mmCIF file of C-alpha atoms in Angstrom:
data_model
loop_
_atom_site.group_PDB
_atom_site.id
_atom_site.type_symbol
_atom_site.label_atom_id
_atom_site.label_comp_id
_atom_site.label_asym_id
_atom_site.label_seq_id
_atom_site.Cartn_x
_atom_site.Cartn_y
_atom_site.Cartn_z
ATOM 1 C CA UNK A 15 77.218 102.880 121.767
ATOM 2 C CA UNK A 16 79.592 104.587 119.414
ATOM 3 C CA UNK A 17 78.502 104.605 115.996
ATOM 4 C CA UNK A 18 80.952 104.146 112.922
ATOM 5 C CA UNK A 19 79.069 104.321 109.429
ATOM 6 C CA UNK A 20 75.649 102.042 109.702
ATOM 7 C CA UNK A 21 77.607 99.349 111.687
ATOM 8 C CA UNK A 22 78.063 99.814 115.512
ATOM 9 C CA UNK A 23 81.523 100.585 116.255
ATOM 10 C CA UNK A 24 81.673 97.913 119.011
ATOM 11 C CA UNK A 25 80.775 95.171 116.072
ATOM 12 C CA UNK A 26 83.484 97.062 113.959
ATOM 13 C CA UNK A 27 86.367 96.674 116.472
ATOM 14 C CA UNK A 28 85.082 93.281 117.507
ATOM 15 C CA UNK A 29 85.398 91.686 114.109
ATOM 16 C CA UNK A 30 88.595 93.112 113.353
ATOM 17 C CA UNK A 31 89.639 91.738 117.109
ATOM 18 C CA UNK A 32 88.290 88.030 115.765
ATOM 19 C CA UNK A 33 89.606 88.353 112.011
ATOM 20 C CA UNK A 34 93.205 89.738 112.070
ATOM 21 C CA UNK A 35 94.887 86.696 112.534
ATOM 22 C CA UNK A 36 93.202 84.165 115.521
ATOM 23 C CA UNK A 37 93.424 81.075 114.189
ATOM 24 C CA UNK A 38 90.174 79.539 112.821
ATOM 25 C CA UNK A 39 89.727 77.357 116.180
ATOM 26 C CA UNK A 40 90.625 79.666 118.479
ATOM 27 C CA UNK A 41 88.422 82.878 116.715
ATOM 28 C CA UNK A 42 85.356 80.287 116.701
ATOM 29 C CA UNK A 43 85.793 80.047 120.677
ATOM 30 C CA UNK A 44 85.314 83.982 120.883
ATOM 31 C CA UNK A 45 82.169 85.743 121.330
ATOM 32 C CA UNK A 46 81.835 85.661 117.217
ATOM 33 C CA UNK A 47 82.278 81.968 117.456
ATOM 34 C CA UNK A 48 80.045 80.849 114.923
ATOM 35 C CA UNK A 49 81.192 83.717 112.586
ATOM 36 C CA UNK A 50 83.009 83.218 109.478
ATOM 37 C CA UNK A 51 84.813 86.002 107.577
ATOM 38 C CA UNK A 52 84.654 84.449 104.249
ATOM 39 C CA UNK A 53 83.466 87.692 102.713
ATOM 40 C CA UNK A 54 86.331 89.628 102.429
ATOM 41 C CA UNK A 55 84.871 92.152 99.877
ATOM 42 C CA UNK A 56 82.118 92.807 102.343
ATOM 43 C CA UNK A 57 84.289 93.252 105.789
ATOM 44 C CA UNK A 58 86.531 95.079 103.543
ATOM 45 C CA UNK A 59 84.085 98.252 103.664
ATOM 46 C CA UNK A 60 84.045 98.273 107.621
ATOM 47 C CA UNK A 61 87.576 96.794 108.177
ATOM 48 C CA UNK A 62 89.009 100.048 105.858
ATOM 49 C CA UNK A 63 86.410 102.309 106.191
ATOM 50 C CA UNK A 64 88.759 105.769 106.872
ATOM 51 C CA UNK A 65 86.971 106.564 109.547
ATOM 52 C CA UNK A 66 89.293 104.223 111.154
ATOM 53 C CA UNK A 67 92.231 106.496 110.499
ATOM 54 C CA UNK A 68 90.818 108.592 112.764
ATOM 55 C CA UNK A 69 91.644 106.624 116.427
ATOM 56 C CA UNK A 70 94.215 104.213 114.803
ATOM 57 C CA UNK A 71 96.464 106.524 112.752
ATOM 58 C CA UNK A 72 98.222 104.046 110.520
ATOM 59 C CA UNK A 73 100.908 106.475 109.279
ATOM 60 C CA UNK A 74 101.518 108.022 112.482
ATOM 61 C CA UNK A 75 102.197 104.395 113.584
ATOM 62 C CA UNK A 76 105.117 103.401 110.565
ATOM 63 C CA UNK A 77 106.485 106.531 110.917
ATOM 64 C CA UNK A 78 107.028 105.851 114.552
ATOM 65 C CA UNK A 79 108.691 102.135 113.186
ATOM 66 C CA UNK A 80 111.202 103.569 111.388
ATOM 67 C CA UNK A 81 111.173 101.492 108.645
ATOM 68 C CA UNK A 82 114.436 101.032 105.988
ATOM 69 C CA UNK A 83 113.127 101.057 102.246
ATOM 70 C CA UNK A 84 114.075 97.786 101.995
ATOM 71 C CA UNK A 85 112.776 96.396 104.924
ATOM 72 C CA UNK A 86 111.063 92.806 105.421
ATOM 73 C CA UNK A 87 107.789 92.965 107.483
ATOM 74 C CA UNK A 88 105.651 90.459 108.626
ATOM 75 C CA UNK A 89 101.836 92.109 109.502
ATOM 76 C CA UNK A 90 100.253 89.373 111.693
ATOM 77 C CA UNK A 91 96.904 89.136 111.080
ATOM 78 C CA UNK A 92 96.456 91.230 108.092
ATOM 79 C CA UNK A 93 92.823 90.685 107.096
ATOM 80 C CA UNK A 94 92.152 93.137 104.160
ATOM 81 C CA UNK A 95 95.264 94.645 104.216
ATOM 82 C CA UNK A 96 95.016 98.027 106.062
ATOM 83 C CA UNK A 97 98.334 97.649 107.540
ATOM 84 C CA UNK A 98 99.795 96.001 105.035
ATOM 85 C CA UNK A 99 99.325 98.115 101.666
ATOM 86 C CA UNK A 100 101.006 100.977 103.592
ATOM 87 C CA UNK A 101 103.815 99.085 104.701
ATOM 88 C CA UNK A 102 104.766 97.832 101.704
ATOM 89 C CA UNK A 103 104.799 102.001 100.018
ATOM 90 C CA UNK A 104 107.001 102.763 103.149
ATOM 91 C CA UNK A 105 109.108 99.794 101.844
ATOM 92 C CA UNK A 106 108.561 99.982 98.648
ATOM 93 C CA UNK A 107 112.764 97.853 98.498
ATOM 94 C CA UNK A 108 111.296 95.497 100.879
ATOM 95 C CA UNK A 109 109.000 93.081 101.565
ATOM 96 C CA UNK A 110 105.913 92.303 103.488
ATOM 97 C CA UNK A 111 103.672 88.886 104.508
ATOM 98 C CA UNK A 112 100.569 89.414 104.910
ATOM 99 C CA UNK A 113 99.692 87.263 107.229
ATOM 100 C CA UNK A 114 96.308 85.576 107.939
ATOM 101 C CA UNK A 115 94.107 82.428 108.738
ATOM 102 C CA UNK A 116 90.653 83.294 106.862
ATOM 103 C CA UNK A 117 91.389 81.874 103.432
ATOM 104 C CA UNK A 118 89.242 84.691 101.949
ATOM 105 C CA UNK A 119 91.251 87.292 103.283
ATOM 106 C CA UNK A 120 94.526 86.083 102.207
ATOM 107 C CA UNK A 121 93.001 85.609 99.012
ATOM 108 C CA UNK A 122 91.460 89.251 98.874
ATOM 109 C CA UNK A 123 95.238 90.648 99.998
ATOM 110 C CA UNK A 124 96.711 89.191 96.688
ATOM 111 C CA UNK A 125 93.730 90.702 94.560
ATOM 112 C CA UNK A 126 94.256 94.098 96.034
ATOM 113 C CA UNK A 127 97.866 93.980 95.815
ATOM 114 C CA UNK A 128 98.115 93.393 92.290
ATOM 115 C CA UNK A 129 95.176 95.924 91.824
ATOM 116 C CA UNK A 130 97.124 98.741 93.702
ATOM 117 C CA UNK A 131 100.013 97.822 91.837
ATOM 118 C CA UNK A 132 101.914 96.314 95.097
ATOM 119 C CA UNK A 133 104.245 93.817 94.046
ATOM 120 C CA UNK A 134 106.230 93.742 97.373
ATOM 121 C CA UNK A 135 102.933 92.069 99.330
ATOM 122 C CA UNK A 136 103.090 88.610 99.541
ATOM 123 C CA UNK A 137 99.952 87.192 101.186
ATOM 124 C CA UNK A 138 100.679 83.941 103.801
ATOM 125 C CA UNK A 139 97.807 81.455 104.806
ATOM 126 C CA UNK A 140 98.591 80.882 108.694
ATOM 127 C CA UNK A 141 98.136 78.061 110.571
ATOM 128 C CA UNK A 142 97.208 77.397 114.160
ATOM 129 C CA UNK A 143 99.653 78.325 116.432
ATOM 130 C CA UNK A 144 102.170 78.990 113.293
ATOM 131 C CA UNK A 145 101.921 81.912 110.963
ATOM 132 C CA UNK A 146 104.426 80.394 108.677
ATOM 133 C CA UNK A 147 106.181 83.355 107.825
ATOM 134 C CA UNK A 148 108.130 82.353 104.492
ATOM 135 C CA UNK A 149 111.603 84.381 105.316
ATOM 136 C CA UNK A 150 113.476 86.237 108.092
ATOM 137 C CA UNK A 151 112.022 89.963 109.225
ATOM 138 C CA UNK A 152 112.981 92.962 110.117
ATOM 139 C CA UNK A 153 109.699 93.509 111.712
ATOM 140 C CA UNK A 154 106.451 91.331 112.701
ATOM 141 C CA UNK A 155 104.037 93.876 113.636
ATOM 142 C CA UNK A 156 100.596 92.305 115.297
ATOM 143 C CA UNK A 157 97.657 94.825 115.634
ATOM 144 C CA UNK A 158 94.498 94.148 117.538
ATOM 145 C CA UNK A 159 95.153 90.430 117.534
ATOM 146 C CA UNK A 160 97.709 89.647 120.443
ATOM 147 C CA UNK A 161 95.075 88.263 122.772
ATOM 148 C CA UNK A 162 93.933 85.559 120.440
ATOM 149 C CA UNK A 163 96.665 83.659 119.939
ATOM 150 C CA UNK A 164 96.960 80.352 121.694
ATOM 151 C CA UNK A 165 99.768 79.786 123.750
ATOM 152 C CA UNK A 166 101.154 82.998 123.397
ATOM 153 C CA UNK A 167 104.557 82.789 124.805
ATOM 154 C CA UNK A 168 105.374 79.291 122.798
ATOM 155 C CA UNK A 169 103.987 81.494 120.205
ATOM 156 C CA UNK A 170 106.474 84.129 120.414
ATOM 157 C CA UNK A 171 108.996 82.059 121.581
ATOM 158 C CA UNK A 172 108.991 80.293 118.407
ATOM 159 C CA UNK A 173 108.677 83.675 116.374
ATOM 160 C CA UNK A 174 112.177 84.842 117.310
ATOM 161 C CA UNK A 175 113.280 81.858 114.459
ATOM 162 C CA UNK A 176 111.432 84.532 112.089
ATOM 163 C CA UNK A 177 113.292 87.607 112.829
ATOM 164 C CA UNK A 178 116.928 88.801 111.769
ATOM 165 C CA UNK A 179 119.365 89.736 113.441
ATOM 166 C CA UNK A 180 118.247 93.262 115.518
ATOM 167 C CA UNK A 181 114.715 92.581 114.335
ATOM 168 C CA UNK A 182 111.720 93.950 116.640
ATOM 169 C CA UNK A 183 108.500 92.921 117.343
ATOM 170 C CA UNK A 184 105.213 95.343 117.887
ATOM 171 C CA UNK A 185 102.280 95.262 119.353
ATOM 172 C CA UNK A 186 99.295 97.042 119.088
ATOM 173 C CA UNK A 187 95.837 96.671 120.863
ATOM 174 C CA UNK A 188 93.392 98.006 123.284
ATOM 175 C CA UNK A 189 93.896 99.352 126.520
ATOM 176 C CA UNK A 190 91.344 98.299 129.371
ATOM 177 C CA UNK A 191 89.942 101.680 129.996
ATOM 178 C CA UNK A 192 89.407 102.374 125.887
ATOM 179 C CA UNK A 193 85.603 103.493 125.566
ATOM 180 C CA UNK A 194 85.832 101.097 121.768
ATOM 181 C CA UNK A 195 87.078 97.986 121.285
ATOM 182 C CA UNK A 196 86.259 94.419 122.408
ATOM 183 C CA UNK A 197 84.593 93.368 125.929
ATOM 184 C CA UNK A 198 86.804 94.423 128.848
ATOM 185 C CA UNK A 199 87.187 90.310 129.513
ATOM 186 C CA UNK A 200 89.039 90.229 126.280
ATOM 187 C CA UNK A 201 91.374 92.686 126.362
ATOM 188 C CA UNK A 202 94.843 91.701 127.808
ATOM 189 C CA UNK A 203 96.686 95.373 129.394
ATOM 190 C CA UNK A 204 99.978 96.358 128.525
ATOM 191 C CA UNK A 205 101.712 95.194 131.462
ATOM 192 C CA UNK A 206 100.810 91.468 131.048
ATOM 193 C CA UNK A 207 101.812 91.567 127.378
ATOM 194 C CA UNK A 208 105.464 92.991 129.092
ATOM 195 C CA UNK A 209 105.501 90.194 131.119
ATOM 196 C CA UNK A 210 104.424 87.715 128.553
ATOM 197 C CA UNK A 211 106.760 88.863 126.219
ATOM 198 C CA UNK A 212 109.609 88.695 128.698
ATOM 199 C CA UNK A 213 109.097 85.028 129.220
ATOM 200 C CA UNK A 214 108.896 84.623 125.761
ATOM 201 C CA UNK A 215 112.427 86.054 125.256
ATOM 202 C CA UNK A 216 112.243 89.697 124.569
ATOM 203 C CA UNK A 217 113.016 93.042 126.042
ATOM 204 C CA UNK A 218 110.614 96.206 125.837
ATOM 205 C CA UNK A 219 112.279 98.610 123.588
ATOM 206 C CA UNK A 220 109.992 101.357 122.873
ATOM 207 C CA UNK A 221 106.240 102.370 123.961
ATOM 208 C CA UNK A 222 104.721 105.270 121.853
ATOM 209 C CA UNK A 223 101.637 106.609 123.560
ATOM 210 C CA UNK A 224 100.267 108.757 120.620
ATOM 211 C CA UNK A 225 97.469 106.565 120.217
ATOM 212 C CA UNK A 226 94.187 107.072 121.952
ATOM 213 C CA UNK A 227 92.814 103.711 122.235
ATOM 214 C CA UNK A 228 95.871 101.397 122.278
ATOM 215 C CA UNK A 229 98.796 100.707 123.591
ATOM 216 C CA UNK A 230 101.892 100.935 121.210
ATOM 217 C CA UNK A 231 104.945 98.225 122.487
ATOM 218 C CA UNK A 232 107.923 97.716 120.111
ATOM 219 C CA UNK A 233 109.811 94.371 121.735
ATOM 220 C CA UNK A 234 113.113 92.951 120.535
ATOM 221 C CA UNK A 235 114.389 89.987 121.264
ATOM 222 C CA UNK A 236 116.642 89.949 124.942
ATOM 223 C CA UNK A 237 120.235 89.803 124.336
ATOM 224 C CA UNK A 238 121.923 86.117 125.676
#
């Protein structure tokens, strides 16, 4: 068992797996299915612990998105706001929903946004099956959380009402031979997420394989 800090790192990649944006019924049905992350100070300490910079190397990753300084992003399951807080300084013009369905976290997003002085963040309480992004995106980016959404290609389906015109979709999550991360049973590979995603509507536009633990997809939708 890897170790990350005092918390094993197959309870750290687990939780963020079950927080980042699963809706509250469908996390509960997960291994974690009586846990609640209504903590958010707490899971903030293992969810941004920068140890976690090392395998999932967040600025690598928006450098590799390419992102206009006034670009609208929508970071599915957001949790604490790793993702977020550094979209929203590579967009500093733009804005981005935060995007999650733990009350606590969305609530902890607006705290630290207005502490690190981020007035582009906008946190968003999801719903089931909805994550009731308030405006047209650029970009919806969805890390570590892909495999627990219900219904996925409805799901995404339905998304495509979210972005603009050219807007892309990525997705980021473990690959079924990653020594961290969830319980093989979980983990959905690449090539089903391709051919999820192709029902839903879209067409593979990029796949970055800089990360050592993930796959790296960047979808947009398929032209009519």
């Amino acid at each position: 068992m890897i170790k990350l800090g005092p918390i094993p790192f197959y309870f750290f990649a687990s939780l963020i797996l079950v927080t980042l944006l699963a809706a509250s019924a469908a996390a509960q049905s997960v291994e974690n299915h009586q846990h609640r992350f209504s903590d958010a100070e707490k899971w903030a300490k293992v969810f941004d612990d920068p140890a976690r910079d090392e395998w999932q190397k967040p600025d690598e990753v928006i450098q590799a998105l390419k992102l206009a300084p006034d670009a609208a992003v929508a970071d599915i399951g957001s949790g604490t706001g790793y993702f977020a807080v550094r979209l929203a300084r590579a967009a500093p013009k733009g804005k981005v929903y935060g995007v999650d369905a733990e009350p606590d976290m969305v609530r902890f997003l607006g705290e630290r946004a207005k502490r690190e002085g981020l007035a582009n963040i906008v946190p968003v309480a999801a719903a089931e099956g909805d994550p009731r992004i308030p405006a047209p995106v650029d970009l919806v980016i969805v890390v570590d959380t892909y495999h627990h959404i219900p219904s996925r290609e409805r799901y995404f389906r339905n998304l495509q009402k979210s972005l603009k015109p050219g807007g892309r979709l990525a997705i980021i999550d473990f690959t079924l031979d990653s020594p961290v991360g969830p319980p093989k049973r979980a983990r959905i590979p690449a090539d089903k997420v391709k051919q999820e995603l192709t029902r839903a509507g879209y067409a593979l536009a990029e796949e970055h394989a800089f990360l050592p633990y993930q796959y790296f997809l960047v979808f947009g939708p398929q032209r009519q």
